[in-house]
Short mmCIF file of C-alpha atoms in Angstrom, two decimals:
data_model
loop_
_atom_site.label_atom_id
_atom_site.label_comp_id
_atom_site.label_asym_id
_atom_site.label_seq_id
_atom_site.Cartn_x
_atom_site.Cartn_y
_atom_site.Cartn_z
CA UNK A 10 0.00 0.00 0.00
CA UNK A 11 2.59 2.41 0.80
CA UNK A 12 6.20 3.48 -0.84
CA UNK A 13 7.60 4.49 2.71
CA UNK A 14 5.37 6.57 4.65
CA UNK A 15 7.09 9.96 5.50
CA UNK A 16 4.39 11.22 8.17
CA UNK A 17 0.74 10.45 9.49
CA UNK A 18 -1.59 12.96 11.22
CA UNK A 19 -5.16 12.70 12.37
CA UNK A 20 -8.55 14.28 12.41
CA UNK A 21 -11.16 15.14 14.71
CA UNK A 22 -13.15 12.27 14.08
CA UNK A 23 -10.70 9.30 13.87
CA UNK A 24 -9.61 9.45 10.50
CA UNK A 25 -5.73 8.91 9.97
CA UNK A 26 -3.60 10.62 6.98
CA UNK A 27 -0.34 9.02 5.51
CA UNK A 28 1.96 10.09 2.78
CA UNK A 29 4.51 8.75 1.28
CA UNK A 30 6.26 9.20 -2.21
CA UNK A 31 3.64 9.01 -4.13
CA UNK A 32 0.85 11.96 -5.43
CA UNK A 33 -2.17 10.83 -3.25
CA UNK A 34 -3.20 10.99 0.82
CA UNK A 35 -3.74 7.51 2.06
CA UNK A 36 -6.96 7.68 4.04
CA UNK A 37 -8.04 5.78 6.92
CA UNK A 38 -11.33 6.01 8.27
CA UNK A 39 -12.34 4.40 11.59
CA UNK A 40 -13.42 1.05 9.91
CA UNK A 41 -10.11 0.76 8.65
CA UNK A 42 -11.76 0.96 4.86
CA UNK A 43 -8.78 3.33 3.11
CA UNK A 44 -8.93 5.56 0.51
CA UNK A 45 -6.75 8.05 -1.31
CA UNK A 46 -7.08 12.02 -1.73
CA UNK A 47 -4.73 12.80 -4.42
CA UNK A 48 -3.09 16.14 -4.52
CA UNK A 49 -0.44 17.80 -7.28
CA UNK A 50 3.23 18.92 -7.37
CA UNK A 51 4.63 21.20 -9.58
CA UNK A 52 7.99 18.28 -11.10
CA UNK A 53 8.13 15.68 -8.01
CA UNK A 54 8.47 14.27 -4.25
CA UNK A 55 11.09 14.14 -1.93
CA UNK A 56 10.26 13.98 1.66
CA UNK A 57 6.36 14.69 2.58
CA UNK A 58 5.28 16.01 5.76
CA UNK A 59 0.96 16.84 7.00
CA UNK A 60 -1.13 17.98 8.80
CA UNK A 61 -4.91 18.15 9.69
CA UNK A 62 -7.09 21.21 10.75
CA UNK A 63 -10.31 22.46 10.43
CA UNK A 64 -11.11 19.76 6.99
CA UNK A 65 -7.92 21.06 5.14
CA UNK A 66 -5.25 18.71 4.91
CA UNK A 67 -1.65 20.90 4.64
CA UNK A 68 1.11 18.97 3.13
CA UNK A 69 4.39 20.10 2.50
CA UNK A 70 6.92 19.11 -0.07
CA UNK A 71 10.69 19.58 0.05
CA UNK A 72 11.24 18.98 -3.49
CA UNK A 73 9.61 21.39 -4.78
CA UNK A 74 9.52 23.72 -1.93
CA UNK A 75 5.82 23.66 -2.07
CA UNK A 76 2.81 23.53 1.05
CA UNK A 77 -0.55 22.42 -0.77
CA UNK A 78 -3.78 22.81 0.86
CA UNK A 79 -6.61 20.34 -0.21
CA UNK A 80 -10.57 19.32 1.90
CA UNK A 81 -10.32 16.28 3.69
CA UNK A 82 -13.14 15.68 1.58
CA UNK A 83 -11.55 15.78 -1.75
CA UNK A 84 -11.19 19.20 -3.79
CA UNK A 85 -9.40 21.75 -4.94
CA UNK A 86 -6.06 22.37 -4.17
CA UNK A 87 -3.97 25.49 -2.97
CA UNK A 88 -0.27 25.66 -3.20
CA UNK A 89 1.79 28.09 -1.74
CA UNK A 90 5.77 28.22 -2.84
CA UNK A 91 8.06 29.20 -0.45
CA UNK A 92 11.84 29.15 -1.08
CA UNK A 93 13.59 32.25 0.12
CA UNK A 94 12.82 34.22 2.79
CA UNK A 95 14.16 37.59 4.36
CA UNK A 96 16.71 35.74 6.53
CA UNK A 97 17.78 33.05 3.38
CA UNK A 98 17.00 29.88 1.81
CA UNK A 99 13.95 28.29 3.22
CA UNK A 100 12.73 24.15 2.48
CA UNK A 101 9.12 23.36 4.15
CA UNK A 102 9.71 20.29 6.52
CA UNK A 103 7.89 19.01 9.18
CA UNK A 104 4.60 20.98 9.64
CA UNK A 105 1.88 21.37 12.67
CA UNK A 106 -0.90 23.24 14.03
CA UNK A 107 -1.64 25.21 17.52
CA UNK A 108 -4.47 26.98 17.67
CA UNK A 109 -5.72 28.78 14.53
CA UNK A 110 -2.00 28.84 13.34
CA UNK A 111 0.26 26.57 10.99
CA UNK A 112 3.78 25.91 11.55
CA UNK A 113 6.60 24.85 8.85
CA UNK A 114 10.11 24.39 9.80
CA UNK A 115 12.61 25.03 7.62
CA UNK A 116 14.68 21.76 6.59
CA UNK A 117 18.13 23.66 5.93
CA UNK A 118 17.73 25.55 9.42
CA UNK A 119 15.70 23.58 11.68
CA UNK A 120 15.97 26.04 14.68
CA UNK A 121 13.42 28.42 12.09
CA UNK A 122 9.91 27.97 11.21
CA UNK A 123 7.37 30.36 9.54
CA UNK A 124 3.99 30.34 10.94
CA UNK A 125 0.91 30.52 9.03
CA UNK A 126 -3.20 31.10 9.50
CA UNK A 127 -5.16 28.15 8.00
CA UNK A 128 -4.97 30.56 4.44
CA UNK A 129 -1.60 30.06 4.28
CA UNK A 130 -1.25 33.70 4.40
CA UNK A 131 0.15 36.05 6.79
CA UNK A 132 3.29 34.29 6.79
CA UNK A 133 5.24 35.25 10.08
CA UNK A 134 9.04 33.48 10.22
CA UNK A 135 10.52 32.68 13.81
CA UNK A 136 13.68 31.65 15.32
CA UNK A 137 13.76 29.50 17.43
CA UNK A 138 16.51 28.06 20.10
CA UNK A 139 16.57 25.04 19.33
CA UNK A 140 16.15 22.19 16.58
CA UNK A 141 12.84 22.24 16.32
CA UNK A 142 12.16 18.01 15.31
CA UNK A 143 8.30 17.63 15.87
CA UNK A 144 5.56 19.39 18.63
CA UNK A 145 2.11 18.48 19.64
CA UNK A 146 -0.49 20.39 22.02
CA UNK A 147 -0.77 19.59 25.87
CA UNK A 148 -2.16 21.20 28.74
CA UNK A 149 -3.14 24.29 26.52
CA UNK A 150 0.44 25.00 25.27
CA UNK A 151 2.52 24.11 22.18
CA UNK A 152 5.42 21.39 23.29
CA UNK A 153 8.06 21.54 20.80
CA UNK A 154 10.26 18.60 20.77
CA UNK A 155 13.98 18.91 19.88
CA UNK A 156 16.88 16.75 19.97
CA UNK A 157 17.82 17.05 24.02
CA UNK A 158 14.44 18.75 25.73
CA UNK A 159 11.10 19.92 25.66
CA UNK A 160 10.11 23.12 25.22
CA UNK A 161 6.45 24.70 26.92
CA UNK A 162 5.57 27.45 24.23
CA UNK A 163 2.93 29.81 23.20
CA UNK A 164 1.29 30.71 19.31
CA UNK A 165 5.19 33.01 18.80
CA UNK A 166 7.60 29.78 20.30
CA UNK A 167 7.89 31.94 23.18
CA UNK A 168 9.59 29.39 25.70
CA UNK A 169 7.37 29.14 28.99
CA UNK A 170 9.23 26.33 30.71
CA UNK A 171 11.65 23.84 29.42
CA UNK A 172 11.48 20.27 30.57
CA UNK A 173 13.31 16.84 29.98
CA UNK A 174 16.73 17.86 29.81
CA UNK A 175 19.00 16.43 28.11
CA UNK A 176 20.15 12.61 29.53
CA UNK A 177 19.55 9.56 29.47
CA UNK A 178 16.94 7.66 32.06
CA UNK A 179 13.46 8.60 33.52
CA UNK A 180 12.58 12.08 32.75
CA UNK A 181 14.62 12.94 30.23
CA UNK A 182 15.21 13.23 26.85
CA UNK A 183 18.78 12.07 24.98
CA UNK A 184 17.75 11.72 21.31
CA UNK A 185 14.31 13.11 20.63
CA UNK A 186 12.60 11.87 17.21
CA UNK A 187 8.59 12.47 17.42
CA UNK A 188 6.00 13.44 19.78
CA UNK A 189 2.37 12.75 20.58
CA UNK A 190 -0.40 13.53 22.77
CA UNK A 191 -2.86 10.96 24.07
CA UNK A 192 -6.21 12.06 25.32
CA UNK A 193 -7.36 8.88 27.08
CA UNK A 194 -5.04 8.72 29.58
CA UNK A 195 -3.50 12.43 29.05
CA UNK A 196 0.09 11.16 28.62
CA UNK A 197 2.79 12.37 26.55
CA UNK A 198 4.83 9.99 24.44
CA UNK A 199 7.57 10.89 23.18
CA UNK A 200 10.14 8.52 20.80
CA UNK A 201 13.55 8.82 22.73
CA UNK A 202 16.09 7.22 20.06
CA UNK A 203 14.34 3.56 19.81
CA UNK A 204 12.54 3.90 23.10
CA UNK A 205 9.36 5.17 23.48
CA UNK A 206 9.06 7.25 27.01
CA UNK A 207 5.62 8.24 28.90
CA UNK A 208 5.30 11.88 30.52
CA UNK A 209 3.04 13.48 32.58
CA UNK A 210 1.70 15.77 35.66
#
């Protein structure tokens, strides 16, 4: 079914998106029955990256330096090129939400992101310090994930409190890779190298 998946994300209603290197969103629905959305590039893949809000699906696409909007629900697309900004050479990477916002992190400089409303307009960039690897939503704040630590942010990256410092053992973090929130039993996971570690209040 797939040709390496890249990323996954998830929607309100239990529906989970996967791309890979091919043109099309592998859907599935909460009766496991899939389904693709397919979507256009400009001249080809490299690595994919998504996202879910609102019904949109946001994907972005080093390759061609692309983010494409499309409906969950099949329909047309938007695509926004970014390349270049103010402060140099930008590559969309990993991308996620908080709040009404979009984030896209910038493959060649992964301590910078530009943030985005749900138009993917108003594009605001922001440094960050940190490698910014993946970030989820907990306890009302943005919890960016890099390499070493946790960051507690708000909708600008403005660091509130950082956590799991860098180590090895309970509590903290020595090579972070991915983060996710559960909402049954209001954990954090986070991938720690090849171990997967639980966090919580």
């Amino acid at each position: 079914m797939f040709t390496g998946i890249s990323d996954i994300c998830a929607d309100d209603s239990g529906n989970f998106y996967a791309v890979d290197r091919s043109t099309g969103v592998t859907v599935i629905d909460a009766m496991n029955m899939t389904s693709v959305l397919p979507f256009s590039t400009s001249s080809g893949i490299d690595s994919l990256y998504i996202e879910w809000m609102d019904g949109n699906l946001y994907i972005t696409n080093e390759y061609d330096n692309e983010i494409y909007r499309i409906p969950d629900s099949g329909g047309a697309q938007m695509t926004v090129s970014v390349s270049v900004t103010a402060q140099g050479y930008f590559t969309p990477g990993e991308i996620f939400k908080f709040g009404a916002s979009l984030y896209v992190v910038n493959t060649l400089n992964k301590k910078q992101a530009i943030k985005y409303d749900q138009n993917l307009s108003s594009a605001e960039v922001i440094n960050f310090g940190a490698n910014i690897i993946d970030a989820c939503v907990y306890g009302g704040a943005l919890q960016v994930l890099s390499e070493s630590a946790v960051y507690k942010t708000d909708g600008a990256l403005a660091v509130l409190l950082k956590w799991g410092d860098f180590g090895e053992g309970p509590g903290r973090v020595f090579n972070g890779k991915s983060i996710a929130y559960n909402t049954i039993d209001g954990l954090l996971y986070i991938q720690d190298g090849s171990t997967i570690k639980k966090f919580g209040e």
